[in-house]
Amino acid sequence: MLEVPDPQALTGAALDHIKADEFMPDEERGHAESAVREDESEALAYLVDPTDLVVDIPGVELAQASWSSEPVEYDPESLEWDLDEEDGVYDEENDNA
């Protein structure tokens, strides 16, 4: 889970990154800038390289990476957001709260 408290800063950083990419063709640059302005997940995808996340982990080689995201309303009181429970399964019998 990732919270984006300042979407304008995220979008701005992604646009700066796209502008500085000397290898990106102009046609692709225009598309990228438009996508980043419309969707924070696109902005994040331009700033985070999945390869960088695993490159230093011994025995791991990234074969393929993809992004998936959706906006959600976060309610810390909701059982849906209990990060201590695995796979979203809530066990009422063992709840010690």
XYZ file of C-alpha atoms in Angstrom:
97
model
C 0.000 0.000 0.000
C 1.236 3.460 -0.856
C -0.214 6.779 0.231
C 0.278 9.854 -1.954
C -0.367 12.871 0.282
C 0.982 15.339 -2.327
C -0.055 14.220 -5.824
C 1.155 17.502 -7.354
C 4.694 16.872 -6.085
C 4.608 13.312 -7.423
C 3.318 14.466 -10.815
C 5.890 17.262 -10.958
C 8.754 14.888 -10.190
C 7.560 12.474 -12.878
C 7.267 15.282 -15.448
C 10.805 16.429 -14.584
C 12.035 12.844 -14.984
C 10.365 12.534 -18.395
C 11.748 15.896 -19.529
C 15.280 14.866 -18.515
C 15.118 11.514 -20.362
C 17.346 12.191 -23.361
C 16.568 8.819 -24.944
C 12.753 9.176 -24.994
C 11.353 9.986 -28.459
C 9.281 13.194 -28.636
C 6.098 11.313 -29.603
C 6.450 9.025 -26.580
C 7.320 11.997 -24.359
C 4.013 13.734 -25.172
C 2.056 10.570 -24.417
C 3.989 10.020 -21.174
C 3.426 13.582 -19.984
C -0.305 13.305 -20.687
C -0.581 9.965 -18.850
C 1.334 11.290 -15.832
C -0.896 14.375 -15.576
C -4.025 12.189 -15.555
C -3.003 9.394 -13.185
C -0.707 9.298 -10.133
C 0.008 5.599 -10.713
C 1.493 6.512 -14.105
C 3.632 9.153 -12.393
C 4.885 6.581 -9.929
C 5.635 4.125 -12.729
C 7.909 6.692 -14.407
C 9.827 7.283 -11.174
C 10.275 3.746 -9.810
C 12.193 1.164 -11.796
C 11.217 -2.357 -10.642
C 14.697 -3.593 -11.544
C 16.197 -1.240 -8.955
C 14.041 -2.868 -6.273
C 15.592 -6.326 -6.685
C 18.967 -5.817 -8.385
C 20.970 -6.271 -5.157
C 19.065 -9.285 -3.817
C 21.188 -12.451 -4.142
C 19.587 -15.246 -6.139
C 16.896 -13.023 -7.659
C 16.565 -12.019 -11.281
C 13.642 -9.908 -12.469
C 12.011 -11.636 -15.431
C 9.035 -9.304 -15.852
C 7.411 -6.456 -13.953
C 4.073 -4.685 -14.118
C 2.148 -2.103 -12.129
C -1.370 -2.222 -10.878
C -3.086 0.416 -8.804
C -6.437 1.857 -7.951
C -7.559 4.733 -5.771
C -9.195 3.680 -2.513
C -10.559 5.401 0.537
C -8.427 4.467 3.538
C -10.292 3.862 6.788
C -7.865 2.813 9.541
C -10.796 1.636 11.681
C -12.056 -0.796 9.038
C -11.200 -4.488 9.386
C -10.319 -4.441 5.672
C -7.206 -2.433 6.537
C -5.939 -4.658 9.350
C -2.438 -5.181 7.979
C -1.663 -7.817 10.607
C -4.134 -10.235 9.013
C -2.883 -12.224 6.016
C -4.760 -12.233 2.699
C -7.593 -10.110 4.065
C -8.930 -12.964 6.196
C -10.258 -11.780 9.516
C -10.429 -14.332 12.322
C -12.943 -13.134 14.940
C -12.158 -16.039 17.296
C -8.510 -14.985 17.688
C -9.120 -11.235 17.834
C -7.356 -9.879 20.923
C -8.353 -6.257 20.359
